[in-house]
mmCIF file of C-alpha atoms in Angstrom:
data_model
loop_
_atom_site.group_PDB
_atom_site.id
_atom_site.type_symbol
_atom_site.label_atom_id
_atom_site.label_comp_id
_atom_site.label_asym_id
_atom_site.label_seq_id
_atom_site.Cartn_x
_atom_site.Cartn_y
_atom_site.Cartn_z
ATOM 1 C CA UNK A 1 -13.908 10.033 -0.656
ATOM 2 C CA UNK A 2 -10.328 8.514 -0.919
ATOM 3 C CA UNK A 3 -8.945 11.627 0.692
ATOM 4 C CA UNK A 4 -11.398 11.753 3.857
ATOM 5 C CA UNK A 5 -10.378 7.998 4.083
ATOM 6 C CA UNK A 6 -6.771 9.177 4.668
ATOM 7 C CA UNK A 7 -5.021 7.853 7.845
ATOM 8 C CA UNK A 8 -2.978 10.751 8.169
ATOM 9 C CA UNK A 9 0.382 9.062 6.477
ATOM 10 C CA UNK A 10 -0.174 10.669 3.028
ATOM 11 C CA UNK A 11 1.789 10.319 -0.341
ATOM 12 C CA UNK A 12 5.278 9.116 0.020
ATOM 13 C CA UNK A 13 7.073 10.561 -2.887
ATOM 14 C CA UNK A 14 10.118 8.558 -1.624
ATOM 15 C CA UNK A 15 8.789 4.957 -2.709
ATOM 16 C CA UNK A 16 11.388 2.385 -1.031
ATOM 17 C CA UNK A 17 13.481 1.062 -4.373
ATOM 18 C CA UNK A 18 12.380 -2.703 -3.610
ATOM 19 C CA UNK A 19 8.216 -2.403 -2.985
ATOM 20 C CA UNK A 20 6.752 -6.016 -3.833
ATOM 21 C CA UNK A 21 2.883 -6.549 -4.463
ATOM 22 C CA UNK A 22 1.451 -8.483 -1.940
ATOM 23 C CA UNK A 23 -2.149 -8.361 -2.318
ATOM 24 C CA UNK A 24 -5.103 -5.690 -2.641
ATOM 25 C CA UNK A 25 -7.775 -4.702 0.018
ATOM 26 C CA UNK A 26 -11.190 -7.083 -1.447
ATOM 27 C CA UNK A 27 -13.344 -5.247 1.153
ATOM 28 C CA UNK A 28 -14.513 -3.916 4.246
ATOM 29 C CA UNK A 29 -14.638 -5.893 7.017
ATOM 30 C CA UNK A 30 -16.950 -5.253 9.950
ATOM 31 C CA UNK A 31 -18.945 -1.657 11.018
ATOM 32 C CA UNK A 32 -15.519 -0.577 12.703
ATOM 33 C CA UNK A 33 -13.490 0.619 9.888
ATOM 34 C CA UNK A 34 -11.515 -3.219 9.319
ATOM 35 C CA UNK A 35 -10.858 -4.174 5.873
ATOM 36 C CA UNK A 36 -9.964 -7.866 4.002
ATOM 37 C CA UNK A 37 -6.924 -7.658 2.098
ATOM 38 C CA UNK A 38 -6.638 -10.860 -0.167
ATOM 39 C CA UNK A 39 -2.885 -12.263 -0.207
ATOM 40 C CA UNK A 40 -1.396 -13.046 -3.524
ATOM 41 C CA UNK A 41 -0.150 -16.124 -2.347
ATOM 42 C CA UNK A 42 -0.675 -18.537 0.737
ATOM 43 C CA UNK A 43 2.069 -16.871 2.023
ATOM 44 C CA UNK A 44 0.632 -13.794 4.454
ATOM 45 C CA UNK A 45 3.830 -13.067 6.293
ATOM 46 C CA UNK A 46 4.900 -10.227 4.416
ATOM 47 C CA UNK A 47 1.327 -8.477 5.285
ATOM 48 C CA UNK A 48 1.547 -9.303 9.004
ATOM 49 C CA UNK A 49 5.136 -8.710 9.048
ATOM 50 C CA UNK A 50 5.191 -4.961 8.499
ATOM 51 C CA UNK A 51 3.967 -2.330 10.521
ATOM 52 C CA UNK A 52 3.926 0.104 7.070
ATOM 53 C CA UNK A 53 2.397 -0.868 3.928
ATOM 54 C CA UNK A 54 2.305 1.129 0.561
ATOM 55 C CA UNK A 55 -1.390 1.119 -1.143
ATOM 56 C CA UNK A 56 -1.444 1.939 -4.776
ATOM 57 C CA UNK A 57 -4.571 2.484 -7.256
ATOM 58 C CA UNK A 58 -3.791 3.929 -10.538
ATOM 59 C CA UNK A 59 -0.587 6.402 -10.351
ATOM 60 C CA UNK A 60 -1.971 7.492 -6.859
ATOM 61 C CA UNK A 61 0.554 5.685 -3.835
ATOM 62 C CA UNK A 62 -0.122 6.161 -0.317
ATOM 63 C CA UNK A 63 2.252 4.986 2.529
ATOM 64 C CA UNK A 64 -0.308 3.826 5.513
ATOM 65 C CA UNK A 65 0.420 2.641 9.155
ATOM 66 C CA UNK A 66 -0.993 -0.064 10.041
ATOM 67 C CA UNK A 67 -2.737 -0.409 13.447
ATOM 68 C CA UNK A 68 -3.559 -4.512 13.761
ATOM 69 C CA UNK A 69 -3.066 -6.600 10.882
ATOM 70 C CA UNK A 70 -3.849 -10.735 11.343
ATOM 71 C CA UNK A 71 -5.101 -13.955 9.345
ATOM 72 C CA UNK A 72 -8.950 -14.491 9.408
ATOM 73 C CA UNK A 73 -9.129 -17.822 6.989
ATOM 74 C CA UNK A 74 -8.029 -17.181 3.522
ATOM 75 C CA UNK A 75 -7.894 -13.044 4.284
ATOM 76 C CA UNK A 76 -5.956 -10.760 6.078
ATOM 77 C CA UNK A 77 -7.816 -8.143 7.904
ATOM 78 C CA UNK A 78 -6.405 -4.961 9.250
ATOM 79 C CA UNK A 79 -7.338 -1.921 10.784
ATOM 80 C CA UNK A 80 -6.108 1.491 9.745
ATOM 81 C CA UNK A 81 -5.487 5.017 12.007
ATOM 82 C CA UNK A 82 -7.999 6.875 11.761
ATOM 83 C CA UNK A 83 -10.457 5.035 9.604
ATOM 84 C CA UNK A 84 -13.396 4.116 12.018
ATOM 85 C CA UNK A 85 -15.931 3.099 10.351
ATOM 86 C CA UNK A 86 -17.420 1.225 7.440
ATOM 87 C CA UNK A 87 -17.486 3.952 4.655
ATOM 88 C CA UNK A 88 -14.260 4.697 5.438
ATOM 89 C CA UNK A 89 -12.812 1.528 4.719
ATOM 90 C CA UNK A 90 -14.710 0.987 1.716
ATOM 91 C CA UNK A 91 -12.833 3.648 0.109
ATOM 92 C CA UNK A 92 -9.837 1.464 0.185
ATOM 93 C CA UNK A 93 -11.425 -1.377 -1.412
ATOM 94 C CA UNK A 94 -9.726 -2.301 -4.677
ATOM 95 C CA UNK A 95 -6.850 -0.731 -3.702
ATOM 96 C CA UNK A 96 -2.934 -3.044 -4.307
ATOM 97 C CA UNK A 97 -1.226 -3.319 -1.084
ATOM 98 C CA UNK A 98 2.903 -3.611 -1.795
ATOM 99 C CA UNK A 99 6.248 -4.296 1.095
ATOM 100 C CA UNK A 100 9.236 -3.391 1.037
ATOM 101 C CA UNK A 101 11.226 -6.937 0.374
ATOM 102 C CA UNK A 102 13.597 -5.796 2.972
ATOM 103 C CA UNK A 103 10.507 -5.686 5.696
ATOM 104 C CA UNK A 104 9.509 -9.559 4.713
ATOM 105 C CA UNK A 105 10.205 -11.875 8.382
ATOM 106 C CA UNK A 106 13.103 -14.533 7.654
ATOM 107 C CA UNK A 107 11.771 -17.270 6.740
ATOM 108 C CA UNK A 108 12.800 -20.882 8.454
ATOM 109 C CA UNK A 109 15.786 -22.538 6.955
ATOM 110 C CA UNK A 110 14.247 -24.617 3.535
ATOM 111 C CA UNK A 111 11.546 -22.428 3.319
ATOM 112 C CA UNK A 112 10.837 -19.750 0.478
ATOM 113 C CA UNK A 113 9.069 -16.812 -0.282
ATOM 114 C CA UNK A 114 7.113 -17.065 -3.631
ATOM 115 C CA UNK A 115 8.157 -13.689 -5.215
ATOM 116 C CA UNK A 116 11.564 -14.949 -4.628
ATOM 117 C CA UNK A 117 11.348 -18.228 -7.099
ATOM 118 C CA UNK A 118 9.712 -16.097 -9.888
ATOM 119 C CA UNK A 119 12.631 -15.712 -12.376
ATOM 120 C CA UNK A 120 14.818 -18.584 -11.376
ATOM 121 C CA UNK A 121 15.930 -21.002 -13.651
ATOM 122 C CA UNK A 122 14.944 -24.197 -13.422
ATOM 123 C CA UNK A 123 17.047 -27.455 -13.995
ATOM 124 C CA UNK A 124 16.097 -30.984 -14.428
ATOM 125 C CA UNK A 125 17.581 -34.413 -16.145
ATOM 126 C CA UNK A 126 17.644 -35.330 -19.554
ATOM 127 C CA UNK A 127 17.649 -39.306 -20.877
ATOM 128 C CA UNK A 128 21.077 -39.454 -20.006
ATOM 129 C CA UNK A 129 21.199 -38.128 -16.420
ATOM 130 C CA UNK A 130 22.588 -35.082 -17.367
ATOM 131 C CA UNK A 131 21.688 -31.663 -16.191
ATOM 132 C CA UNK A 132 19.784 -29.405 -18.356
ATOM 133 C CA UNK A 133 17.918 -25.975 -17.683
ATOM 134 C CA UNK A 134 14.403 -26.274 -18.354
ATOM 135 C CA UNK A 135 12.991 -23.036 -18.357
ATOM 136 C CA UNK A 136 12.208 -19.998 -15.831
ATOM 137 C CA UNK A 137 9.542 -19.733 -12.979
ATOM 138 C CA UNK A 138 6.966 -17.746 -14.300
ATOM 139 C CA UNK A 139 4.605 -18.096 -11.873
ATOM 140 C CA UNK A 140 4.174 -19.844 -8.278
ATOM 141 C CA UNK A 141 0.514 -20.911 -7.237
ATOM 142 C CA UNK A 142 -0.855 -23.329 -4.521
ATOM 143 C CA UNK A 143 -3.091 -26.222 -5.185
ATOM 144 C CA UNK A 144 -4.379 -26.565 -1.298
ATOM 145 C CA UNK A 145 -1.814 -28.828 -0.477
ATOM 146 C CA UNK A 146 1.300 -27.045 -1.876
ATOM 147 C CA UNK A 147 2.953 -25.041 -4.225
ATOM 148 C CA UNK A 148 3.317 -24.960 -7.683
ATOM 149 C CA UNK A 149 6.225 -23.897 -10.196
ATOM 150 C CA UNK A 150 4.722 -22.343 -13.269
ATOM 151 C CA UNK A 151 7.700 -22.654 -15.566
ATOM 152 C CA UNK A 152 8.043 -21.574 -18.947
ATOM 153 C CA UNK A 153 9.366 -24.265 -21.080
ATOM 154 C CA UNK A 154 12.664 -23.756 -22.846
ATOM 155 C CA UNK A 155 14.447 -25.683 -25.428
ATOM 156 C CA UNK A 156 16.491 -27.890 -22.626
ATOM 157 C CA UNK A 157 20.726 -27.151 -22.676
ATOM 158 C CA UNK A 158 23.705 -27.153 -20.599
ATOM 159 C CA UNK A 159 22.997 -24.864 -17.849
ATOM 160 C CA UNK A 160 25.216 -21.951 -18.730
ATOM 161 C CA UNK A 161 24.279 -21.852 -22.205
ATOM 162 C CA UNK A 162 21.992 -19.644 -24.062
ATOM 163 C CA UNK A 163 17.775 -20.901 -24.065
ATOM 164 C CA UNK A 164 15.697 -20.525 -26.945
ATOM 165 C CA UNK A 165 11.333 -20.726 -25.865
ATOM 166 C CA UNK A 166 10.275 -24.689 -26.438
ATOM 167 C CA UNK A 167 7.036 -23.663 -28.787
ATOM 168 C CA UNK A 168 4.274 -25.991 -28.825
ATOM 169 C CA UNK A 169 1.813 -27.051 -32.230
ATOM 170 C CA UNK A 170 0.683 -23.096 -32.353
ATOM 171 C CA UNK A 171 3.746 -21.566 -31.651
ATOM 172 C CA UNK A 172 3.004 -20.948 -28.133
ATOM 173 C CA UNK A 173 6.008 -21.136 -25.119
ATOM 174 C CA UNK A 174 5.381 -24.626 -23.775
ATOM 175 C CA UNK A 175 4.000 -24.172 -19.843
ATOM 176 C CA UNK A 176 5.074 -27.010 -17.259
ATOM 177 C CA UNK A 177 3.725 -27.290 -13.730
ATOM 178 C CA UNK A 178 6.429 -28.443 -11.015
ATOM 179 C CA UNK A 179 5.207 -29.483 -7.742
ATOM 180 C CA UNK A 180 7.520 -27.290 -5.161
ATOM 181 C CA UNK A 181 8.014 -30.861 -3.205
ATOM 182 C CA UNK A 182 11.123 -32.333 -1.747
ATOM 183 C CA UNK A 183 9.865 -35.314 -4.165
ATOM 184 C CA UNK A 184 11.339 -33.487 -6.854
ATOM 185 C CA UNK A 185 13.035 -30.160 -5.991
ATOM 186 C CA UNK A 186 16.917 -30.860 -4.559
ATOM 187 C CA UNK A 187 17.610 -26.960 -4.138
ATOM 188 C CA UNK A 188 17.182 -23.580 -4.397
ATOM 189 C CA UNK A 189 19.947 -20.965 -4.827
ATOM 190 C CA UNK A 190 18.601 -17.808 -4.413
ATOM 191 C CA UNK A 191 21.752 -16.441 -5.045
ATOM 192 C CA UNK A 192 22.360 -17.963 -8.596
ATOM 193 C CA UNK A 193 18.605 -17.689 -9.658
ATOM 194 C CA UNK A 194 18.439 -21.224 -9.875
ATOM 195 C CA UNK A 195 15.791 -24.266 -8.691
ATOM 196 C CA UNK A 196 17.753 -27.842 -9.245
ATOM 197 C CA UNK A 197 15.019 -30.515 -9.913
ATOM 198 C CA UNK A 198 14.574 -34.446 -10.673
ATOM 199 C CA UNK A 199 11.836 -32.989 -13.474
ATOM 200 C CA UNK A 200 12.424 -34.741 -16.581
ATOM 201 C CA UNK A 201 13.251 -33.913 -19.933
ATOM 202 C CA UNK A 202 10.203 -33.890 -22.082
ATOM 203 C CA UNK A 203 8.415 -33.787 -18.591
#
């Protein structure tokens, strides 16, 4: 059934180096051949950005061309070549939709894609002022009003220096959430993998 639902683009056995996954397709949408893909993030720009998206189930990748693609509340829905009607599109359901990075829009001066923060250290103050690293974006989620830093807690130190996890009672890595506000965040240097906060120590 996946195969008849084929647009025509086929396996790609030359997967672009820097594919990112964006979201997966939740359903069919319509009697037309549409389909929802569900974002991973708030962010959709990457999805409605590029006019070729790489769908992956299992080992199986597929490079498809995408006809229309726009917002439709939480969703994205699109509309493949050559898949016209309802069964069609249902073959794609469940599938993970992935973009090139190099494809994503620029983005606004001050303004960040999420996959980007994931890995970057961030820093905050300890009792004395000082700046300390306090762990590594983990995660980024948004609360309906805006995002969240998912950081996982490390033993705070000079930035610079080597981190050691901050364990809680059951030896767990400590978890801290950061609101991604101008309240608290002063910067973010993509370059240096690094998020400079007011967080404090011991949050």
């Amino acid at each position: 059934m996946v195969a008849a639902a084929s647009t025509g683009s086929g396996s790609d056995p030359a997967l672009p180096v820097d594919l990112v996954e964006v979201g997966h397709v939740a359903e069919a949408f319509g009697v037309r051949g549409g389909l929802k893909v569900q974002p991973y993030s708030a962010q959709s720009e990457a999805l409605l950005g590029s006019r070729a998206w790489w769908l992956r189930k299992g080992t199986e990748v597929r490079r498809i061309e995408v006809a229309d693609a726009k917002r439709h509340g939480a969703v994205v829905t699109v509309a493949f070549p050559g898949v016209s009607d309802r069964d069609q599109a249902l073959a794609w359901k469940g599938w993970t939709v992935l973009v090139p990075r190099s494809q994503f829009p620029r983005l606004a001066e001050g303004e960040f894609y999420w996959v980007d923060l994931i890995g970057c250290e961030l820093t905050g103050k300890d009792a004395s002022d000082q700046e300390v690293v306090l762990g590594t974006v983990s995660e980024v989620s948004d609360n309906g009003v805006h995002a969240i830093l998912h950081v996982a807690c490390v033993e705070p130190v000079a930035p610079g220096q080597p981190t050691q996890p901050l364990l809680d009672a059951r030896g767990r890595q400590r978890e801290t959430l950061v609101p991604f506000v101008d309240a608290y965040i002063r910067g973010v240097d993509l370059d240096a993998r690094r998020i400079d906060s007011d967080w404090p120590e011991g949050f």
